[in-house]
Coordinates of C-alpha atoms in Angstrom, one line a residue:
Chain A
X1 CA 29.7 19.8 -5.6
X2 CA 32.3 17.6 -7.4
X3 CA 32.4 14.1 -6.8
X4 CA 35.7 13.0 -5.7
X5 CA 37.1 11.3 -8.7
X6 CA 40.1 9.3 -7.1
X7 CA 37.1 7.1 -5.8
X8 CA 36.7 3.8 -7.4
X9 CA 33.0 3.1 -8.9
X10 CA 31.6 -0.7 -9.6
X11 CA 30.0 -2.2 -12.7
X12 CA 26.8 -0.9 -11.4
X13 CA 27.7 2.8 -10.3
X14 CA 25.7 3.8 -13.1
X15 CA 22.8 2.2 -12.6
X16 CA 22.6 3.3 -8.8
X17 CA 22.8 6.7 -9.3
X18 CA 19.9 6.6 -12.2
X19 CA 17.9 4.4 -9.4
X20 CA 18.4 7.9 -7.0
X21 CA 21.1 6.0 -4.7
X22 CA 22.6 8.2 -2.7
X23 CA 26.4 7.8 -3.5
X24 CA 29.0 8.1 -0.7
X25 CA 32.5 6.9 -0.4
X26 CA 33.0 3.6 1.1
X27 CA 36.6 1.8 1.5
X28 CA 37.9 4.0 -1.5
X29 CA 34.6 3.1 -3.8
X30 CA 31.9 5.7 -4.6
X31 CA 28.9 3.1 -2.9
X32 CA 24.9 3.9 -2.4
X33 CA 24.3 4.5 1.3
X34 CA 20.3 4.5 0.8
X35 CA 17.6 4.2 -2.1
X36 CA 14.9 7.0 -2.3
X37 CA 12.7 4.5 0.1
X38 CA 15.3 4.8 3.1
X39 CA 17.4 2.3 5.5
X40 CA 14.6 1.6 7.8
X41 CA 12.3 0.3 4.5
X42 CA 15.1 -1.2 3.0
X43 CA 15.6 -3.4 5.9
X44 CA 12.8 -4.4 7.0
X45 CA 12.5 -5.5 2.6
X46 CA 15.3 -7.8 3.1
X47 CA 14.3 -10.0 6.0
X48 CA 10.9 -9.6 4.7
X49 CA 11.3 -10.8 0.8
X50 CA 14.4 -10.3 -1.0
X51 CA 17.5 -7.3 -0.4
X52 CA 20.2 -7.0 -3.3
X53 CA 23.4 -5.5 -3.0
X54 CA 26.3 -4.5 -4.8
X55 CA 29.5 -5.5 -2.7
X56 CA 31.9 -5.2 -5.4
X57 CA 34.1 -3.3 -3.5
X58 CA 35.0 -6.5 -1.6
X59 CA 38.3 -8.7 -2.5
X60 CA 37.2 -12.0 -4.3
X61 CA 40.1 -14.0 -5.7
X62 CA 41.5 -17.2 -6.7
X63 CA 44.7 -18.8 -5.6
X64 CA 45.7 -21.7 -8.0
X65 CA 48.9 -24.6 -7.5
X66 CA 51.5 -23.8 -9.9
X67 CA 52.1 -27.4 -9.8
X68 CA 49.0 -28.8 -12.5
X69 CA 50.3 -32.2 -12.1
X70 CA 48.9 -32.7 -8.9
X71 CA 45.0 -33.7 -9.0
X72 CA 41.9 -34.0 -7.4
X73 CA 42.4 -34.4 -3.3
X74 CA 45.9 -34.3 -3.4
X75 CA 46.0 -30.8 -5.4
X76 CA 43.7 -30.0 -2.7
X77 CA 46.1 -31.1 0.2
X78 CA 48.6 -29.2 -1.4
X79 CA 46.6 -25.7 -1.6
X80 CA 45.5 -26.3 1.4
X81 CA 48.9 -26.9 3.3
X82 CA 50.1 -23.5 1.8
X83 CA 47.3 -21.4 3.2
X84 CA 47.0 -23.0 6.3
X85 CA 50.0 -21.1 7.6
X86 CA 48.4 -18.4 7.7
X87 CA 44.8 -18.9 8.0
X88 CA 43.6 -21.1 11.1
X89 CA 40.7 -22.1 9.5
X90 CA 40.7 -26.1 8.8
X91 CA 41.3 -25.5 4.3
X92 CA 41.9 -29.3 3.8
X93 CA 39.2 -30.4 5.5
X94 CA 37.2 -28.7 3.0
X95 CA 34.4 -30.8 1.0
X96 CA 34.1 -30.0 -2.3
X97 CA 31.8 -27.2 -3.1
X98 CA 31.9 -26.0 0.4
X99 CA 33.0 -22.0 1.9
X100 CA 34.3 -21.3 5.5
X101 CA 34.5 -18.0 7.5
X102 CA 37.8 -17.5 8.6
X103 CA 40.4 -14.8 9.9
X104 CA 43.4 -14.0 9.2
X105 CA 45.6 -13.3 12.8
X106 CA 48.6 -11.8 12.7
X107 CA 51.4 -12.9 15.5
X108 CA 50.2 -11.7 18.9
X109 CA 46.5 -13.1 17.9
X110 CA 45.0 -10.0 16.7
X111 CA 42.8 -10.0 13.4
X112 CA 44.0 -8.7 10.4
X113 CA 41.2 -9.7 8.7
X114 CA 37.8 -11.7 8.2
X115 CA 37.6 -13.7 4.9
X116 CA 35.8 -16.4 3.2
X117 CA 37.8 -19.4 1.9
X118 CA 35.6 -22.1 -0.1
X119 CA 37.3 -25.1 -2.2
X120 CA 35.6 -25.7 -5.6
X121 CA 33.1 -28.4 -6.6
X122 CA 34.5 -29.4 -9.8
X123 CA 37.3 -32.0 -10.2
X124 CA 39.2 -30.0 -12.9
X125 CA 39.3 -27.1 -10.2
X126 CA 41.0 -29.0 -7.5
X127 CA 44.3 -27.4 -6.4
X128 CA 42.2 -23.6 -6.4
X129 CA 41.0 -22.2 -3.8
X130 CA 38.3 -19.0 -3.6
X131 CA 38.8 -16.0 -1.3
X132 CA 36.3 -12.9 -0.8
X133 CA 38.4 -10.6 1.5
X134 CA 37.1 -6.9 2.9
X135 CA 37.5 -4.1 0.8
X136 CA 40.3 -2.6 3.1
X137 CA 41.6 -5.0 3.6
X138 CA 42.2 -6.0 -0.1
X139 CA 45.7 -5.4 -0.7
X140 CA 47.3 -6.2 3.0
X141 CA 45.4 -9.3 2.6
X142 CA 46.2 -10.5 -0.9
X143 CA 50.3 -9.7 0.0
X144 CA 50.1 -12.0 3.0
X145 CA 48.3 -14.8 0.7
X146 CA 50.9 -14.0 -2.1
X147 CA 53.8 -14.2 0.2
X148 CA 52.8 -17.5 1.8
X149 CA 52.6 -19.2 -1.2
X150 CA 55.5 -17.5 -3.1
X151 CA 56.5 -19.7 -6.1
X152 CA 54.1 -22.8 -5.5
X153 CA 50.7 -20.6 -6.3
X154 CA 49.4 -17.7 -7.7
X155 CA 46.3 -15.5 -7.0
X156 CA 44.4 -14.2 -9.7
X157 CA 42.4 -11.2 -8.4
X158 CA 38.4 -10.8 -9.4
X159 CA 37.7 -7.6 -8.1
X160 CA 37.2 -6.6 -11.6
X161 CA 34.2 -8.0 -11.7
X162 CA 30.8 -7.4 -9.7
X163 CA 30.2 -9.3 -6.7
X164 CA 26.5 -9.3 -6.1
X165 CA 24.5 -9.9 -2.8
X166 CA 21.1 -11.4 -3.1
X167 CA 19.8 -12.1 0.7
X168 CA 16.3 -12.7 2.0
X169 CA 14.0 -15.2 2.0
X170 CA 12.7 -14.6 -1.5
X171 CA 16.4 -15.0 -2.9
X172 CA 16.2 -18.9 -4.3
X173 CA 13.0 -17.5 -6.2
X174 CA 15.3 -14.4 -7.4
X175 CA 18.3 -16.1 -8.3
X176 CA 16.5 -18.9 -10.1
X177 CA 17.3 -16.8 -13.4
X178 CA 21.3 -17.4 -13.5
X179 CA 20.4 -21.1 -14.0
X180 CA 19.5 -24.5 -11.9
X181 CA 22.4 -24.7 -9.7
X182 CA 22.3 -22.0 -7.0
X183 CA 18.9 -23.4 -5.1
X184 CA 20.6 -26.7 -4.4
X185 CA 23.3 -25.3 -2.9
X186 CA 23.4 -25.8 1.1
X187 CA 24.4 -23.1 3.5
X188 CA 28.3 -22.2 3.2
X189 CA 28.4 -24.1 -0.5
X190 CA 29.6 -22.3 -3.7
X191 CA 29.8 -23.3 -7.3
X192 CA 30.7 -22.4 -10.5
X193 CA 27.6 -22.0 -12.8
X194 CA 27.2 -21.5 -16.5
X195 CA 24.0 -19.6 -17.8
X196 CA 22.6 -16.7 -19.5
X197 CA 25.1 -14.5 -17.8
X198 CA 28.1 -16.8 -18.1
X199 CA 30.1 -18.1 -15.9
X200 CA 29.1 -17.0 -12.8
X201 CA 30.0 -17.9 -9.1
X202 CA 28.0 -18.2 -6.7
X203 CA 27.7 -19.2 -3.1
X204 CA 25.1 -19.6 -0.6
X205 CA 26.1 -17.1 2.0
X206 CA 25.9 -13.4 3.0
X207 CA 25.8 -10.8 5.7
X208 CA 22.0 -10.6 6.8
X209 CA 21.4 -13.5 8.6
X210 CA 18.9 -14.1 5.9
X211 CA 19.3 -16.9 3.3
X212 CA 20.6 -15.5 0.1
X213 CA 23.3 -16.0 -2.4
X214 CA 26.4 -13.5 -3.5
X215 CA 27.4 -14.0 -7.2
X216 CA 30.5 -13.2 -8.7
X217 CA 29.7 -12.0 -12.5
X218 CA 32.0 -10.3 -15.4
X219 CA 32.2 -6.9 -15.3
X220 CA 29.9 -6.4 -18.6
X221 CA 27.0 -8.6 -17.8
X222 CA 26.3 -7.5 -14.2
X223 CA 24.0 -4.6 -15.1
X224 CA 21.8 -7.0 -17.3
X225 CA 21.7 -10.0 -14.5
X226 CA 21.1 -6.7 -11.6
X227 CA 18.0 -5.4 -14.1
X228 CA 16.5 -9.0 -14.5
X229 CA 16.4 -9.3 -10.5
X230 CA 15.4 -5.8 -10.0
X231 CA 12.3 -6.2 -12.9
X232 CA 10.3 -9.0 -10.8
X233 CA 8.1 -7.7 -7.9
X234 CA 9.7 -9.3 -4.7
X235 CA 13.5 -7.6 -5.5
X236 CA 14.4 -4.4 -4.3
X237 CA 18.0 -2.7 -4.6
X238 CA 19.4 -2.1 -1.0
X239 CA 22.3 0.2 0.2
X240 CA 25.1 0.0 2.6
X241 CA 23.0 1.2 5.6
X242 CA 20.8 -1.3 6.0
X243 CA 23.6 -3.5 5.2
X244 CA 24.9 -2.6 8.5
X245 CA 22.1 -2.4 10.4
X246 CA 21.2 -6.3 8.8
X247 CA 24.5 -7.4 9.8
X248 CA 24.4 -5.5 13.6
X249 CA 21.1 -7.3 14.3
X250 CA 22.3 -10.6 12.8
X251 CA 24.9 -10.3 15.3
X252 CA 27.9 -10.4 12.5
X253 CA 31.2 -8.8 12.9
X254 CA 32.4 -5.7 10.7
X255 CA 36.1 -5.4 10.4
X256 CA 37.7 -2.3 11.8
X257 CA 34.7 -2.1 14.3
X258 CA 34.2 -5.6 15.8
X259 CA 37.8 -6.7 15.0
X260 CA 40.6 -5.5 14.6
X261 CA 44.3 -6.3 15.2
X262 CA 43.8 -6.4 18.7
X263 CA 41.3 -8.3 19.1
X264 CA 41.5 -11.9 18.9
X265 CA 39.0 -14.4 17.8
X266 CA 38.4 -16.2 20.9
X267 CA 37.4 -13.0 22.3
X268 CA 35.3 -12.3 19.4
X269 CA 33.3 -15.4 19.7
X270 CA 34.5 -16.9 17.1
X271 CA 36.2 -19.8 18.2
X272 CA 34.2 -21.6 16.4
X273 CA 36.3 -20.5 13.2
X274 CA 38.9 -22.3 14.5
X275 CA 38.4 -26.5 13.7
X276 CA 39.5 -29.1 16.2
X277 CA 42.3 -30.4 14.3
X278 CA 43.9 -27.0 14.3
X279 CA 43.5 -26.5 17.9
X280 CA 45.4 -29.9 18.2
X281 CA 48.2 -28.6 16.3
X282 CA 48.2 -24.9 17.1
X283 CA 50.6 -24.0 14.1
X284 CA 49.1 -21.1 12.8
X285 CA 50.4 -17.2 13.3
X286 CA 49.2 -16.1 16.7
X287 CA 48.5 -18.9 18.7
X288 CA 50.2 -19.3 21.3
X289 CA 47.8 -16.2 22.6
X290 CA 44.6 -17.8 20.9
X291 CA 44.9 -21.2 22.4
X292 CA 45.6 -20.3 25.8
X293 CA 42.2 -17.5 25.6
X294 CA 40.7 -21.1 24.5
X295 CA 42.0 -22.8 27.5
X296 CA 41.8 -20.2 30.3
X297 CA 39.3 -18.3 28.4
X298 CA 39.8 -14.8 27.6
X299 CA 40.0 -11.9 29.7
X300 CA 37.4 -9.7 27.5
X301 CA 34.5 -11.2 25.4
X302 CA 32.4 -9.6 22.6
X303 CA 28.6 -9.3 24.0
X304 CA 25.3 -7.9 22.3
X305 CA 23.6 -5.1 24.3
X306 CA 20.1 -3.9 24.9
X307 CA 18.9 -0.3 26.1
X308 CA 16.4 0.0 29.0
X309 CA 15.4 3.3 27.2
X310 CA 15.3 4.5 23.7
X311 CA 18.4 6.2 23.4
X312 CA 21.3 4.5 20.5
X313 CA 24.6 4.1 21.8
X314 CA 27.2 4.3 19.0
X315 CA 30.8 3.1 18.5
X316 CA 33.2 4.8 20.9
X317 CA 30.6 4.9 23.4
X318 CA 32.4 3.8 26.8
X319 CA 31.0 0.9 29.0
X320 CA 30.8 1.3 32.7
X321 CA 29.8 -1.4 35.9
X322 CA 27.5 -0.1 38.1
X323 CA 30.0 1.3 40.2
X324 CA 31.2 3.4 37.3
X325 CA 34.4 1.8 36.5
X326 CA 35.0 1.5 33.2
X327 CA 34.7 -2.0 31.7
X328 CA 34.4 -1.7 28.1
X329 CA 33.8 -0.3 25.2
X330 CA 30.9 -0.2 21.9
X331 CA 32.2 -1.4 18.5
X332 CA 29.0 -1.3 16.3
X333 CA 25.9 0.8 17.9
X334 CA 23.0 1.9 16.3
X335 CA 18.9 1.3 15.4
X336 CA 17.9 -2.2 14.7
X337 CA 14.7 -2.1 12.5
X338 CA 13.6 -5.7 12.8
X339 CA 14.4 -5.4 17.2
X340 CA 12.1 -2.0 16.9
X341 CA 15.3 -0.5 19.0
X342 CA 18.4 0.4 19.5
X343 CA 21.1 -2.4 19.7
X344 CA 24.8 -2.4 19.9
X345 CA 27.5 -4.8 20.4
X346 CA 30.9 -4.1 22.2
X347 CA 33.5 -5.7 24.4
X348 CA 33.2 -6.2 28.0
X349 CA 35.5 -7.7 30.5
X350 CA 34.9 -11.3 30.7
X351 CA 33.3 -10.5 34.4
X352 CA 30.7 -8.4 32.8
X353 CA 29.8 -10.6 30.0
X354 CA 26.8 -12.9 31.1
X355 CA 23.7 -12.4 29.5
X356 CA 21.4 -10.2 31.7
X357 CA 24.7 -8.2 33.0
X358 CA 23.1 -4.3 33.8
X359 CA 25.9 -2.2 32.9
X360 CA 25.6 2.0 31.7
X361 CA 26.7 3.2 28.6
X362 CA 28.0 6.9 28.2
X363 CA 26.4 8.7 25.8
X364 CA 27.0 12.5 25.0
X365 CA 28.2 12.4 28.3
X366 CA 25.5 10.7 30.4
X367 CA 25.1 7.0 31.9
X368 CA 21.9 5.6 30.8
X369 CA 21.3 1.5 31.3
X370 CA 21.7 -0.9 29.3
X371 CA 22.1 -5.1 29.7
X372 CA 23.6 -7.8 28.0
X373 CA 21.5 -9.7 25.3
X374 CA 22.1 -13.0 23.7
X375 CA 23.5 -12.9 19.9
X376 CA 21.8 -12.2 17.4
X377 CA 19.2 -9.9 18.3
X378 CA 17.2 -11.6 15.7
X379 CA 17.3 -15.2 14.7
X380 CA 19.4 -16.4 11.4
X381 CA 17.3 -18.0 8.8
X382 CA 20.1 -19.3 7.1
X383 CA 18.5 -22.6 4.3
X384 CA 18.8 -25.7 6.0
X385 CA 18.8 -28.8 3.3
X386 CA 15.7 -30.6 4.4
Chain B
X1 CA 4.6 35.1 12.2
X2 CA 8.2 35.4 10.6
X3 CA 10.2 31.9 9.8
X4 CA 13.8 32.3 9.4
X5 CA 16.2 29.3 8.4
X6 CA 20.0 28.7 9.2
X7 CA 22.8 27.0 7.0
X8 CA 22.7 24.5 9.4
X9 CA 19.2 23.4 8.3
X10 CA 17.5 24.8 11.6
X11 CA 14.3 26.9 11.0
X12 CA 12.9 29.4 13.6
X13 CA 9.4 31.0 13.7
X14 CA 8.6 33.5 15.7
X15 CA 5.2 34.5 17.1
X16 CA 5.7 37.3 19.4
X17 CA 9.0 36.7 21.5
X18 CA 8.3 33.0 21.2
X19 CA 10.2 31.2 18.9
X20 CA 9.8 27.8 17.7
X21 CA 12.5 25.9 16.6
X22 CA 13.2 22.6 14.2
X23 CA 15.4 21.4 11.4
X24 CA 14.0 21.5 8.1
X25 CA 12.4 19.0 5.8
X26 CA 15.8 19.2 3.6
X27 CA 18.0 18.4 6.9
X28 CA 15.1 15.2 8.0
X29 CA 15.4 14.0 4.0
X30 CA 19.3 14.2 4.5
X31 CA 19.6 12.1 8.1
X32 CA 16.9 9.8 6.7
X33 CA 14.7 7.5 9.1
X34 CA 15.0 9.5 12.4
X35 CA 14.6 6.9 15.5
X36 CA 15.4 8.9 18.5
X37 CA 15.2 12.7 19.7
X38 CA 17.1 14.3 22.4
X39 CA 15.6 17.4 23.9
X40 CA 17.2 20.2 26.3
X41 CA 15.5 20.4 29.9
X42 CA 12.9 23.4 29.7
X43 CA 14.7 26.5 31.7
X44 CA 17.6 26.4 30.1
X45 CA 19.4 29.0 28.7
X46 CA 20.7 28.8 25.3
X47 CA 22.7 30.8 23.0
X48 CA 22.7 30.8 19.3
X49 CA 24.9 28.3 17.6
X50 CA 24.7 26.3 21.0
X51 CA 24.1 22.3 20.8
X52 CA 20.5 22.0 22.0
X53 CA 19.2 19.0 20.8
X54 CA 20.2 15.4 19.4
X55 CA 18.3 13.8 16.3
X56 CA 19.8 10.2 15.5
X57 CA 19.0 8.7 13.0
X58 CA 19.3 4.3 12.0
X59 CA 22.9 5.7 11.1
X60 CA 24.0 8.3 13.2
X61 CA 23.6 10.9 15.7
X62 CA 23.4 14.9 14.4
X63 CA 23.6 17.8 16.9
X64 CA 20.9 20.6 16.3
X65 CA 21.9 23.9 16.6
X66 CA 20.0 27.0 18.5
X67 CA 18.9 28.6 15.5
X68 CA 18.9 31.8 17.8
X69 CA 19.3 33.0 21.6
X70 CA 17.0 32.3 24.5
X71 CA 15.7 30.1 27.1
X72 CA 14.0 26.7 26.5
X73 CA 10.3 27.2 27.8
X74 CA 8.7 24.1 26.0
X75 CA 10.1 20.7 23.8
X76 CA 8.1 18.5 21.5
X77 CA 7.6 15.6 23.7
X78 CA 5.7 14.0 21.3
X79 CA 9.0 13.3 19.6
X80 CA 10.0 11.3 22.3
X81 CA 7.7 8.7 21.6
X82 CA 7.6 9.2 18.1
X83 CA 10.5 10.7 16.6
X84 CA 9.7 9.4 13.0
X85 CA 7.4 12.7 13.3
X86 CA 10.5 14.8 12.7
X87 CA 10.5 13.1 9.2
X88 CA 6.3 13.2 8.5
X89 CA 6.3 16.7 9.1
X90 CA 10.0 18.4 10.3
X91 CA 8.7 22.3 9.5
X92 CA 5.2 22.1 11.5
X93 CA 4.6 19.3 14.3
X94 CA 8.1 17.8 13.9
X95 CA 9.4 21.0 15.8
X96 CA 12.0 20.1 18.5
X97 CA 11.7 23.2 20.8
X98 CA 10.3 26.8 22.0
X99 CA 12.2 29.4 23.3
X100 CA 11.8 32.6 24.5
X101 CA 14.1 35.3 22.6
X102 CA 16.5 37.3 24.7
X103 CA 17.9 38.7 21.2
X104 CA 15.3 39.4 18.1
X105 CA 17.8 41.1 16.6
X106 CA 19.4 37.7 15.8
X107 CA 17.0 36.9 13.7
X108 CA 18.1 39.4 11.0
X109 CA 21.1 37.6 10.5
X110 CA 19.3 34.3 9.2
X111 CA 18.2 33.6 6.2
X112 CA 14.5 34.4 4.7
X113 CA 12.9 31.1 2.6
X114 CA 13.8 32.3 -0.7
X115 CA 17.3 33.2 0.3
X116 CA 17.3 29.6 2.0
X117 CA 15.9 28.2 -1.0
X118 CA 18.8 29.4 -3.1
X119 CA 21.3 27.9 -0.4
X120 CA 19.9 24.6 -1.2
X121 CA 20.2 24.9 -5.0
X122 CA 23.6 25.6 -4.1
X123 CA 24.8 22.6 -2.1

């Protein structure tokens, strides 16, 4: 069997496929599905001690003023104002240091995209802003950015280098190693860090619902900075399934599944993506649909859901009321490891939506029961600084 | 007793005109951590190649082929309570079901363990 080469690899291809990974194609990258140990280990490792993941195949980037004369807070402002017409995420409101989750709607309130946007710490950095967009999203994503700020800043892509996952409640011990700085960052804070490895970003965040840290790191140093974490007893690598199934039972959204471009964020539950002062002026693409969902609230609502037997539902699967009608539909459906069962999340109309709803599920052609559960299935453990 | 496999990774052994049925361990190491087993009702009648069962595993559901023809006249229900048993053991007590041939001659057709063995190399 030939591997496909028009697949992209990572720094660390290499190094999973000497570790046994097994390699499958993932948003146009060559990515490790599973070590030798399996999903179901490799999850229940994560939330237990310490998961790392190579997510280089994600879009981080950084979108710089053209204008250098502007500094500190007002470089800021003036970043800020140029991504805020398309983002409806609250940039200048920003503290220094700290990371939002955001999307990115298009016109009719849909979702183009999920995305991190953080401001940096430093003074000398004000006026840049730092993006980590999906993998499939890359290029639609980083035209949009381009185009908004044509002439008045420029984005500097970074998927050349490895971008690093390190979640789990044994990550500050892990990511001790790239110097001082990560284990005083807060939840949703990133900075810029010089150490063994170089300059290295990293922020306090991830897709677990574990504590942990993802690191941005040159291309030639990754594999050294991977093999220290991996060398000390409480680090294991972890592929792209349990990835999922971390982020299904952390109730987290995957793009493409949970969103897409007709969905909108209210009826994702994500409102809360969406800051007050933005609301107030509603001048972002699409919201004229996403501020009356907020007002009226919308007409379909993204729900978790529980089996009453052991059967997995999977994406696709339709959702039915008890008198068979067809309500809604699964977006992400599988096994959570940590829940001990299946668990899926889908849309429902906004009728249907209230915790402890019974609704049936069609799978391979049969009802079987399932209800509506709270989100997440199990409970973050993002740090808190205390 | 004869044990025949399929290049869908099903195994059959047959013990008189009973034939019991499974994947193989290569086909559980492939699906990984198996989490749920769907069996057919016993009494029905299957032919070969038919969907009989469902083995999901924390990924994704797989449909499991009627290695041959015949009708369902026992299932592993011990899978249904513990389907990580398909992965401890897939060619012995992790067998899914046991039918009653209506066509031996089927069993010709499949491969012998060797001949199955150099599949595998293959893939």
């Amino acid at each position: 069997m030939s591997e496909d080469t028009s697949l992209k690899t990572t720094p660390l291809t290499g190094l999973w496929q000497s570790m046994g990974g097994r390699m499958v194609p993932f948003a146009g990258y060559l990515m490790p599905v599973q070590f030798p140990e399996g999903v179901m280990k490799e999850h229940v490792w994560t939330r237990e001690s310490c998961g790392l993941f190579d997510v280089s195949h994600m879009g981080p980037a950084f979108l710089a003023l053209n204008d250098t004369s502007l500094k500190g807070d007002a470089a800021h402002a003036a970043i800020a104002a140029l991504v805020e017409t398309i983002l409806p995420c609250d940039v200048a409101g920003l503290a220094p240091g700290q990371l939002r989750y955001t999307t990115l709607p298009n016109a009719s309130g849909g979702v183009l995209d999920d995305l991190f946007v953080g401001r940096p710490k430093a003074d000398a950095d004000q006026g840049t802003l730092y993006f980590v967009v999906n993998a499939g999203c890359k290029e639609q994503d980083f035209a949009i950015i381009a185009e908004a700020c044509a002439g008045k800043a420029t984005l500097t892509r970074a998927d050349d280098r490895a971008l690093i996952a390190v979640q789990g409640p044994k990550g500050g011990d892990a990511i001790g190693n790239v110097g001082d700085g990560p284990k005083r960052l807060g939840f949703m804070e990133f900075a810029t860090v010089k150490g063994p490895y170089g300059e290295v970003v990293v922020s306090r965040s991830g897709y677990t619902g574990e504590d942990g840290f993802e690191v941005l790191i040159a291309a030639d140093k990754a594999e050294a900075f991977v093999r220290t974490l991996l060398a000390t007893a409480h680090v294991k690598a972890i592929g792209l399934g349990a990835r999922d199934s971390l982020r299904l039972e952390a109730g987290l959204c995957l793009y493409g599944h949970d969103l897409d471009e007709t969905t909108s964020p209210i009826e994702a539950g994500l409102a809360w993506t969406i800051q007050k002062v933005r609301r107030e002026r509603g001048d972002f693409p699409g919201a004229a649909r996403i501020l009356k969902e907020l007002s009226e609230k919308p007409s379909r609502k993204r729900v978790g859901l529980l089996p009453k037997d052991k059967a997995p539902a999977r994406e696709g699967a339709e959702i039915r009321n008890l008198a068979g009608e067809k309500v809604g539909m699964v977006t992400s459906g599988g096994y959570g490891p940590s829940v001990g069962g299946p668990i899926a999340m889908g849309y429902v109309d906004a009728a249907f939506a209230a915790v402890g709803t019974e609704l049936d599920l069609i799978v391979r052609d049969q009802p079987r029961r399932w209800v509506v559960a709270p989100l997440p299935f199990v409970p973050h453990n993002y740090h808190r600084k205390g | 007793m004869t044990t025949k496999y399929t290049k869908d990774h099903e195994w059959v052994s047959v013990a008189g005109d009973i034939a019991t049925c499974g994947i193989t361990a290569y086909a559980a190491e492939q699906l990984g951590d198996v989490v749920f087993v769907e069996l057919p009702n016993v009494g029905r009648i299957v032919s070969q190649g038919d969907e009989v069962a469902v083995v999901e595993s924390v990924k994704a559901a797989s449909d499991v082929y009627a290695p041959v023809s015949g009708e369902v006249v026992d299932v592993n229900e011990a899978l249904a309570e513990a389907p990580e048993g398909v992965n401890e053991a897939a060619e012995s007590t992790g067998w899914f079901t046991k039918l009653k041939l209506t066509d031996p001659a089927e069993l010709d057709a499949l491969m012998d363990r060797a001949a199955y063995d150099a599949y595998l190399a293959g893939l």
